[in-house]
PDB file of C-alpha atoms in Angstrom:
ATOM      1  CA  ASN A 171       0.006   0.102  -0.088  1.00 55.00           C
ATOM      2  CA  ALA A 172       1.948   3.151  -1.241  1.00 75.00           C
ATOM      3  CA  GLY A 173       1.929   6.214   0.939  1.00 92.00           C
ATOM      4  CA  VAL A 174       1.054   9.587   0.090  1.00 96.00           C
ATOM      5  CA  MET A 175       2.831  10.537  -3.020  1.00 96.00           C
ATOM      6  CA  GLN A 176       3.882  14.141  -3.827  1.00 97.00           C
ATOM      7  CA  ASN A 177       5.485  15.118  -7.109  1.00 96.00           C
ATOM      8  CA  PRO A 178       7.722  16.815  -8.043  1.00 97.00           C
ATOM      9  CA  ARG A 179      10.165  16.389  -5.176  1.00 96.00           C
ATOM     10  CA  HIS A 180      11.790  19.528  -6.277  1.00 97.00           C
ATOM     11  CA  LEU A 181      10.474  22.572  -8.460  1.00 98.00           C
ATOM     12  CA  VAL A 182      12.234  25.537  -9.630  1.00 98.00           C
ATOM     13  CA  ARG A 183      10.245  28.370 -11.102  1.00 98.00           C
ATOM     14  CA  ARG A 184      11.158  31.889 -11.962  1.00 97.00           C
ATOM     15  CA  ARG A 185       8.951  34.612 -10.736  1.00 97.00           C
ATOM     16  CA  GLY A 186       5.794  35.110 -12.702  1.00 97.00           C
ATOM     17  CA  GLN A 187       5.765  31.413 -13.785  1.00 98.00           C
ATOM     18  CA  GLU A 188       3.062  28.935 -12.546  1.00 98.00           C
ATOM     19  CA  ALA A 189       3.902  26.161 -10.083  1.00 98.00           C
ATOM     20  CA  ARG A 190       1.580  22.925 -10.057  1.00 98.00           C
ATOM     21  CA  LEU A 191       2.177  20.684  -7.420  1.00 98.00           C
ATOM     22  CA  ARG A 192       0.664  17.086  -7.239  1.00 98.00           C
ATOM     23  CA  CYS A 193      -0.704  14.831  -4.318  1.00 98.00           C
ATOM     24  CA  SER A 194      -1.948  11.304  -4.532  1.00 97.00           C
ATOM     25  CA  PRO A 195      -3.364  10.422  -1.258  1.00 95.00           C
ATOM     26  CA  MET A 196      -3.132   6.886   0.222  1.00 93.00           C
ATOM     27  CA  LYS A 197      -5.408   4.351  -1.053  1.00 89.00           C
ATOM     28  CA  GLY A 198      -8.646   4.492   0.471  1.00 85.00           C
ATOM     29  CA  HIS A 199      -8.122   7.994   1.731  1.00 88.00           C
ATOM     30  CA  SER A 200     -10.575  10.667   0.520  1.00 87.00           C
ATOM     31  CA  HIS A 201      -9.360  13.617   2.557  1.00 90.00           C
ATOM     32  CA  VAL A 202      -6.628  15.687   1.565  1.00 94.00           C
ATOM     33  CA  TYR A 203      -4.774  18.524   3.428  1.00 94.00           C
ATOM     34  CA  TRP A 204      -2.119  20.971   2.048  1.00 97.00           C
ATOM     35  CA  TYR A 205       0.419  22.434   4.461  1.00 96.00           C
ATOM     36  CA  ARG A 206       3.170  24.862   3.872  1.00 97.00           C
ATOM     37  CA  GLN A 207       6.458  25.034   5.726  1.00 94.00           C
ATOM     38  CA  LEU A 208       9.202  27.539   5.948  1.00 89.00           C
ATOM     39  CA  PRO A 209      12.557  26.854   7.116  1.00 83.00           C
ATOM     40  CA  GLU A 210      12.879  25.974  10.744  1.00 79.00           C
ATOM     41  CA  GLU A 211       9.288  26.670  11.222  1.00 83.00           C
ATOM     42  CA  GLY A 212       6.026  24.401  11.805  1.00 85.00           C
ATOM     43  CA  LEU A 213       3.600  23.563   9.190  1.00 91.00           C
ATOM     44  CA  LYS A 214       1.104  26.269   8.228  1.00 94.00           C
ATOM     45  CA  PHE A 215      -2.423  24.952   7.197  1.00 94.00           C
ATOM     46  CA  MET A 216      -3.519  25.958   3.767  1.00 96.00           C
ATOM     47  CA  VAL A 217      -6.582  23.982   2.369  1.00 95.00           C
ATOM     48  CA  TYR A 218      -8.598  20.892   3.207  1.00 93.00           C
ATOM     49  CA  LEU A 219     -10.271  19.064   0.505  1.00 93.00           C
ATOM     50  CA  GLN A 220     -12.338  15.990  -0.222  1.00 90.00           C
ATOM     51  CA  LYS A 221     -13.221  14.417  -3.485  1.00 88.00           C
ATOM     52  CA  GLU A 222     -14.486  17.335  -5.737  1.00 89.00           C
ATOM     53  CA  ASN A 223     -15.138  19.673  -2.763  1.00 92.00           C
ATOM     54  CA  ILE A 224     -12.990  22.242  -0.963  1.00 93.00           C
ATOM     55  CA  ILE A 225     -14.003  22.047   2.650  1.00 90.00           C
ATOM     56  CA  ASP A 226     -11.960  24.640   4.309  1.00 91.00           C
ATOM     57  CA  GLU A 227      -9.454  27.105   2.542  1.00 93.00           C
ATOM     58  CA  SER A 228      -9.042  29.443   5.392  1.00 92.00           C
ATOM     59  CA  GLY A 229      -5.111  29.222   5.321  1.00 93.00           C
ATOM     60  CA  MET A 230      -4.722  29.738   1.602  1.00 95.00           C
ATOM     61  CA  PRO A 231      -4.079  33.287   0.319  1.00 94.00           C
ATOM     62  CA  LYS A 232      -7.179  34.523  -1.623  1.00 92.00           C
ATOM     63  CA  GLU A 233      -4.828  35.473  -4.663  1.00 95.00           C
ATOM     64  CA  ARG A 234      -2.758  33.495  -7.035  1.00 97.00           C
ATOM     65  CA  PHE A 235      -3.389  30.045  -4.998  1.00 98.00           C
ATOM     66  CA  SER A 236      -5.949  27.590  -5.848  1.00 97.00           C
ATOM     67  CA  ALA A 237      -6.560  23.742  -4.998  1.00 97.00           C
ATOM     68  CA  GLU A 238      -8.551  20.901  -6.396  1.00 96.00           C
ATOM     69  CA  PHE A 239      -9.143  17.240  -5.671  1.00 95.00           C
ATOM     70  CA  PRO A 240     -10.861  15.930  -8.919  1.00 93.00           C
ATOM     71  CA  LYS A 241     -13.021  12.729  -8.797  1.00 90.00           C
ATOM     72  CA  GLU A 242     -10.426  11.217 -10.810  1.00 90.00           C
ATOM     73  CA  GLY A 243      -6.571  11.975 -10.280  1.00 92.00           C
ATOM     74  CA  PRO A 244      -4.307  13.722  -7.778  1.00 96.00           C
ATOM     75  CA  SER A 245      -4.949  16.624  -5.725  1.00 97.00           C
ATOM     76  CA  ILE A 246      -3.322  19.811  -7.223  1.00 98.00           C
ATOM     77  CA  LEU A 247      -2.127  22.961  -5.438  1.00 98.00           C
ATOM     78  CA  ARG A 248      -1.742  25.681  -8.132  1.00 98.00           C
ATOM     79  CA  ILE A 249       0.241  28.852  -7.486  1.00 98.00           C
ATOM     80  CA  GLN A 250       0.076  31.410 -10.209  1.00 98.00           C
ATOM     81  CA  GLN A 251       2.743  34.123 -10.751  1.00 98.00           C
ATOM     82  CA  VAL A 252       4.980  32.903  -8.149  1.00 98.00           C
ATOM     83  CA  VAL A 253       6.987  35.478  -6.101  1.00 97.00           C
ATOM     84  CA  ARG A 254      10.231  34.752  -4.060  1.00 95.00           C
ATOM     85  CA  GLY A 255       8.009  34.475  -0.755  1.00 94.00           C
ATOM     86  CA  ASP A 256       6.384  31.448  -2.261  1.00 96.00           C
ATOM     87  CA  SER A 257       9.688  29.620  -1.711  1.00 96.00           C
ATOM     88  CA  ALA A 258       8.896  26.855   0.711  1.00 96.00           C
ATOM     89  CA  ALA A 259       8.165  23.223   1.349  1.00 96.00           C
ATOM     90  CA  TYR A 260       4.538  22.019   0.643  1.00 98.00           C
ATOM     91  CA  PHE A 261       3.293  19.001   2.125  1.00 97.00           C
ATOM     92  CA  CYS A 262       0.289  17.011   1.367  1.00 97.00           C
ATOM     93  CA  ALA A 263      -1.390  14.652   3.979  1.00 95.00           C
ATOM     94  CA  SER A 264      -4.431  12.412   3.680  1.00 93.00           C
ATOM     95  CA  SER A 265      -6.549  10.757   6.209  1.00 88.00           C
ATOM     96  CA  PRO A 266      -9.440   8.116   5.802  1.00 81.00           C
ATOM     97  CA  LEU A 267     -13.055   9.001   5.607  1.00 64.00           C
ATOM     98  CA  ARG A 268     -14.258   8.582   9.444  1.00 61.00           C
ATOM     99  CA  GLY A 269     -15.445  11.907  10.427  1.00 56.00           C
ATOM    100  CA  GLN A 270     -14.738  11.168  14.115  1.00 56.00           C
ATOM    101  CA  GLY A 271     -12.249  13.858  14.693  1.00 56.00           C
ATOM    102  CA  ASP A 272      -9.490  11.591  15.893  1.00 62.00           C
ATOM    103  CA  GLU A 273      -7.800  10.916  12.572  1.00 78.00           C
ATOM    104  CA  LYS A 274      -4.031  10.982  12.269  1.00 87.00           C
ATOM    105  CA  LEU A 275      -2.456  12.544   9.150  1.00 91.00           C
ATOM    106  CA  PHE A 276      -0.363  10.735   6.503  1.00 93.00           C
ATOM    107  CA  PHE A 277       2.114  12.975   4.979  1.00 95.00           C
ATOM    108  CA  GLY A 278       3.893  12.879   1.707  1.00 96.00           C
ATOM    109  CA  SER A 279       7.629  13.650   1.347  1.00 95.00           C
ATOM    110  CA  GLY A 280       6.863  17.022   0.233  1.00 96.00           C
ATOM    111  CA  THR A 281       7.550  19.358  -2.661  1.00 97.00           C
ATOM    112  CA  GLN A 282      10.460  21.752  -2.224  1.00 97.00           C
ATOM    113  CA  LEU A 283       9.368  24.907  -4.253  1.00 97.00           C
ATOM    114  CA  SER A 284      12.322  27.414  -5.060  1.00 97.00           C
ATOM    115  CA  VAL A 285      11.366  30.788  -6.856  1.00 97.00           C
ATOM    116  CA  LEU A 286      14.430  32.635  -8.540  1.00 95.00           C
TER     117      LEU A 286
ATOM    118  CA  SER B  85      -2.984  33.538  16.644  1.00 30.00           C
ATOM    119  CA  GLN B  86      -0.626  30.332  16.429  1.00 36.00           C
ATOM    120  CA  GLN B  87      -1.788  27.182  18.198  1.00 49.00           C
ATOM    121  CA  GLY B  88       0.808  24.692  19.563  1.00 60.00           C
ATOM    122  CA  GLU B  89       3.874  26.426  20.752  1.00 77.00           C
ATOM    123  CA  GLU B  90       6.821  23.965  21.585  1.00 83.00           C
ATOM    124  CA  ASP B  91       9.362  24.443  24.160  1.00 85.00           C
ATOM    125  CA  PRO B  92      12.299  24.287  24.027  1.00 90.00           C
ATOM    126  CA  GLN B  93      12.917  25.108  20.427  1.00 89.00           C
ATOM    127  CA  ALA B  94      16.054  23.005  20.256  1.00 93.00           C
ATOM    128  CA  LEU B  95      17.534  20.190  22.578  1.00 94.00           C
ATOM    129  CA  SER B  96      20.824  18.293  22.756  1.00 96.00           C
ATOM    130  CA  ILE B  97      21.424  15.459  24.464  1.00 95.00           C
ATOM    131  CA  GLN B  98      23.644  12.271  24.883  1.00 97.00           C
ATOM    132  CA  GLU B  99      22.486   9.035  23.812  1.00 97.00           C
ATOM    133  CA  GLY B 100      20.637   7.153  26.541  1.00 97.00           C
ATOM    134  CA  GLU B 101      19.451  10.448  28.157  1.00 97.00           C
ATOM    135  CA  ASN B 102      15.941  11.285  28.155  1.00 97.00           C
ATOM    136  CA  ALA B 103      14.313  14.103  25.850  1.00 96.00           C
ATOM    137  CA  THR B 104      11.461  16.069  27.415  1.00 96.00           C
ATOM    138  CA  MET B 105       9.407  18.784  25.166  1.00 95.00           C
ATOM    139  CA  ASN B 106       6.384  20.791  25.923  1.00 95.00           C
ATOM    140  CA  CYS B 107       3.565  21.974  23.864  1.00 94.00           C
ATOM    141  CA  SER B 108       1.096  24.631  24.722  1.00 94.00           C
ATOM    142  CA  TYR B 109      -2.218  25.408  22.740  1.00 92.00           C
ATOM    143  CA  LYS B 110      -4.799  28.094  23.072  1.00 89.00           C
ATOM    144  CA  THR B 111      -8.507  26.635  22.432  1.00 87.00           C
ATOM    145  CA  SER B 112     -10.423  23.570  23.382  1.00 90.00           C
ATOM    146  CA  ILE B 113      -9.319  20.448  21.590  1.00 90.00           C
ATOM    147  CA  ASN B 114     -10.545  17.094  20.506  1.00 89.00           C
ATOM    148  CA  ASN B 115      -6.966  15.484  20.685  1.00 91.00           C
ATOM    149  CA  LEU B 116      -3.549  16.337  20.485  1.00 94.00           C
ATOM    150  CA  GLN B 117      -1.080  14.601  18.169  1.00 94.00           C
ATOM    151  CA  TRP B 118       2.881  14.330  18.146  1.00 96.00           C
ATOM    152  CA  TYR B 119       4.729  14.010  14.676  1.00 96.00           C
ATOM    153  CA  ARG B 120       8.376  13.533  13.864  1.00 97.00           C
ATOM    154  CA  GLN B 121      10.085  15.007  10.888  1.00 94.00           C
ATOM    155  CA  ASN B 122      13.629  13.840   9.728  1.00 93.00           C
ATOM    156  CA  SER B 123      15.356  16.541   7.697  1.00 87.00           C
ATOM    157  CA  GLY B 124      13.794  17.228   4.329  1.00 80.00           C
ATOM    158  CA  ARG B 125      11.224  14.576   4.790  1.00 87.00           C
ATOM    159  CA  GLY B 126       7.492  14.564   5.628  1.00 89.00           C
ATOM    160  CA  LEU B 127       6.004  14.138   8.981  1.00 93.00           C
ATOM    161  CA  VAL B 128       5.246  10.958  10.762  1.00 95.00           C
ATOM    162  CA  HIS B 129       2.582  10.246  13.162  1.00 95.00           C
ATOM    163  CA  LEU B 130       3.818   9.216  16.654  1.00 97.00           C
ATOM    164  CA  ILE B 131       1.110   9.171  19.058  1.00 96.00           C
ATOM    165  CA  LEU B 132      -2.344  10.787  19.653  1.00 94.00           C
ATOM    166  CA  ILE B 133      -4.038  11.627  23.131  1.00 95.00           C
ATOM    167  CA  ARG B 134      -7.769  12.601  23.410  1.00 93.00           C
ATOM    168  CA  SER B 135      -8.943  15.409  25.326  1.00 93.00           C
ATOM    169  CA  ASN B 136     -10.304  12.949  27.903  1.00 94.00           C
ATOM    170  CA  GLU B 137      -7.139  11.033  28.548  1.00 96.00           C
ATOM    171  CA  ARG B 138      -4.247  12.302  30.816  1.00 97.00           C
ATOM    172  CA  GLU B 139      -1.323  10.205  29.771  1.00 97.00           C
ATOM    173  CA  LYS B 140      -0.377   7.687  27.008  1.00 97.00           C
ATOM    174  CA  HIS B 141       2.506   5.439  26.292  1.00 96.00           C
ATOM    175  CA  SER B 142       3.923   4.101  23.120  1.00 95.00           C
ATOM    176  CA  GLY B 143       7.223   2.192  23.125  1.00 96.00           C
ATOM    177  CA  ARG B 144       9.785   4.703  24.600  1.00 97.00           C
ATOM    178  CA  LEU B 145       7.291   7.530  24.122  1.00 97.00           C
ATOM    179  CA  ARG B 146       5.198   9.057  26.878  1.00 98.00           C
ATOM    180  CA  VAL B 147       2.901  11.627  26.229  1.00 98.00           C
ATOM    181  CA  THR B 148       0.861  13.671  28.863  1.00 97.00           C
ATOM    182  CA  LEU B 149      -2.047  16.268  28.451  1.00 97.00           C
ATOM    183  CA  ASP B 150      -3.128  18.823  30.974  1.00 97.00           C
ATOM    184  CA  THR B 151      -6.284  20.549  29.489  1.00 95.00           C
ATOM    185  CA  SER B 152      -6.662  22.700  32.386  1.00 95.00           C
ATOM    186  CA  LYS B 153      -3.333  24.169  31.496  1.00 95.00           C
ATOM    187  CA  LYS B 154      -3.734  23.623  27.727  1.00 95.00           C
ATOM    188  CA  SER B 155      -0.460  21.833  27.633  1.00 95.00           C
ATOM    189  CA  SER B 156       1.125  18.577  26.709  1.00 96.00           C
ATOM    190  CA  SER B 157       4.446  17.037  26.912  1.00 96.00           C
ATOM    191  CA  LEU B 158       6.315  14.324  25.103  1.00 97.00           C
ATOM    192  CA  LEU B 159       9.011  12.277  26.863  1.00 97.00           C
ATOM    193  CA  ILE B 160      11.415  10.052  24.808  1.00 97.00           C
ATOM    194  CA  THR B 161      13.117   7.630  27.218  1.00 97.00           C
ATOM    195  CA  ALA B 162      16.615   6.387  26.506  1.00 97.00           C
ATOM    196  CA  SER B 163      17.085   8.324  23.426  1.00 97.00           C
ATOM    197  CA  ARG B 164      19.132   6.916  20.434  1.00 97.00           C
ATOM    198  CA  ALA B 165      21.168   8.835  17.731  1.00 96.00           C
ATOM    199  CA  ALA B 166      18.278   7.732  15.359  1.00 95.00           C
ATOM    200  CA  ASP B 167      15.851  10.075  17.528  1.00 97.00           C
ATOM    201  CA  THR B 168      17.317  13.132  15.972  1.00 97.00           C
ATOM    202  CA  ALA B 169      14.730  14.865  14.328  1.00 96.00           C
ATOM    203  CA  SER B 170      12.141  17.648  14.813  1.00 94.00           C
ATOM    204  CA  TYR B 171       9.144  16.996  16.750  1.00 96.00           C
ATOM    205  CA  PHE B 172       5.836  18.718  16.460  1.00 94.00           C
ATOM    206  CA  CYS B 173       2.611  18.775  18.392  1.00 94.00           C
ATOM    207  CA  ALA B 174      -0.385  19.196  16.484  1.00 93.00           C
ATOM    208  CA  SER B 175      -3.857  20.225  18.126  1.00 92.00           C
ATOM    209  CA  HIS B 176      -7.119  19.403  16.672  1.00 88.00           C
ATOM    210  CA  PRO B 177      -9.256  22.148  17.937  1.00 83.00           C
ATOM    211  CA  LYS B 178     -12.947  21.592  18.567  1.00 80.00           C
ATOM    212  CA  ALA B 179     -14.153  24.436  16.441  1.00 71.00           C
ATOM    213  CA  ALA B 180     -11.758  23.861  13.512  1.00 62.00           C
ATOM    214  CA  GLY B 181     -13.587  20.973  11.527  1.00 66.00           C
ATOM    215  CA  ASN B 182     -11.100  18.455  10.602  1.00 69.00           C
ATOM    216  CA  LYS B 183      -7.735  20.021  10.352  1.00 82.00           C
ATOM    217  CA  LEU B 184      -4.918  20.017  12.771  1.00 88.00           C
ATOM    218  CA  THR B 185      -2.720  23.164  13.905  1.00 89.00           C
ATOM    219  CA  PHE B 186       1.063  22.633  14.045  1.00 91.00           C
ATOM    220  CA  GLY B 187       3.365  24.329  16.439  1.00 90.00           C
ATOM    221  CA  GLY B 188       6.908  25.373  15.603  1.00 89.00           C
ATOM    222  CA  GLY B 189       8.505  22.230  16.627  1.00 92.00           C
ATOM    223  CA  THR B 190      11.484  21.206  18.832  1.00 94.00           C
ATOM    224  CA  ARG B 191      14.660  20.275  17.105  1.00 94.00           C
ATOM    225  CA  VAL B 192      16.272  17.265  18.932  1.00 96.00           C
ATOM    226  CA  LEU B 193      19.904  16.213  18.605  1.00 97.00           C
ATOM    227  CA  VAL B 194      20.927  12.980  20.209  1.00 97.00           C
ATOM    228  CA  LYS B 195      24.754  12.921  20.283  1.00 95.00           C
ATOM    229  CA  PRO B 196      26.450   9.491  20.036  1.00 90.00           C
TER     230      PRO B 196
END
């Protein structure tokens, strides 16, 4: 049973370009979370999605950032017109559908985004 | 405001010693979880303690929770060099749906 798969592992973009980060949750998991981590800091919540629905996007900037989790295929975090401040590690996590509020998260290895 | 602040930010110990780190949070929670992160990797779940529990053990890990003080501690006994990592607490606030809020982490260095 493969874990949470994120790709690419490293992504280099120039200012103004678009970054697309992909996340395939663990088999059987229908909840996906995206977090951002700056060096030497903790993870900051960005967005929580279920299949075809955004449940909570309170941590995601209103402009340039978007996320989706289509019925088929991976979840995508898209950052348009990237700026240097977007440079960070972006982690995806998944959890199974139980809704009891005590699920642990399973994390991918992250995508390190570097904006030149 | 940031939930889940860890203390200390960094900890250096010798192999065989115990490592203790603390976490504070701000609002009522369903549970509190501890995760470990090796450099450049994703987080790995270590242990979960529910709001109605006070102490929990898992192998060399011992977690306590004091909801009156809104704090938790993680103790790693008989540490090994392989325990070198960053450790994060993550609170699951009651009013926050299904998302976790992470603290800034404690970086632990275990010297052989």
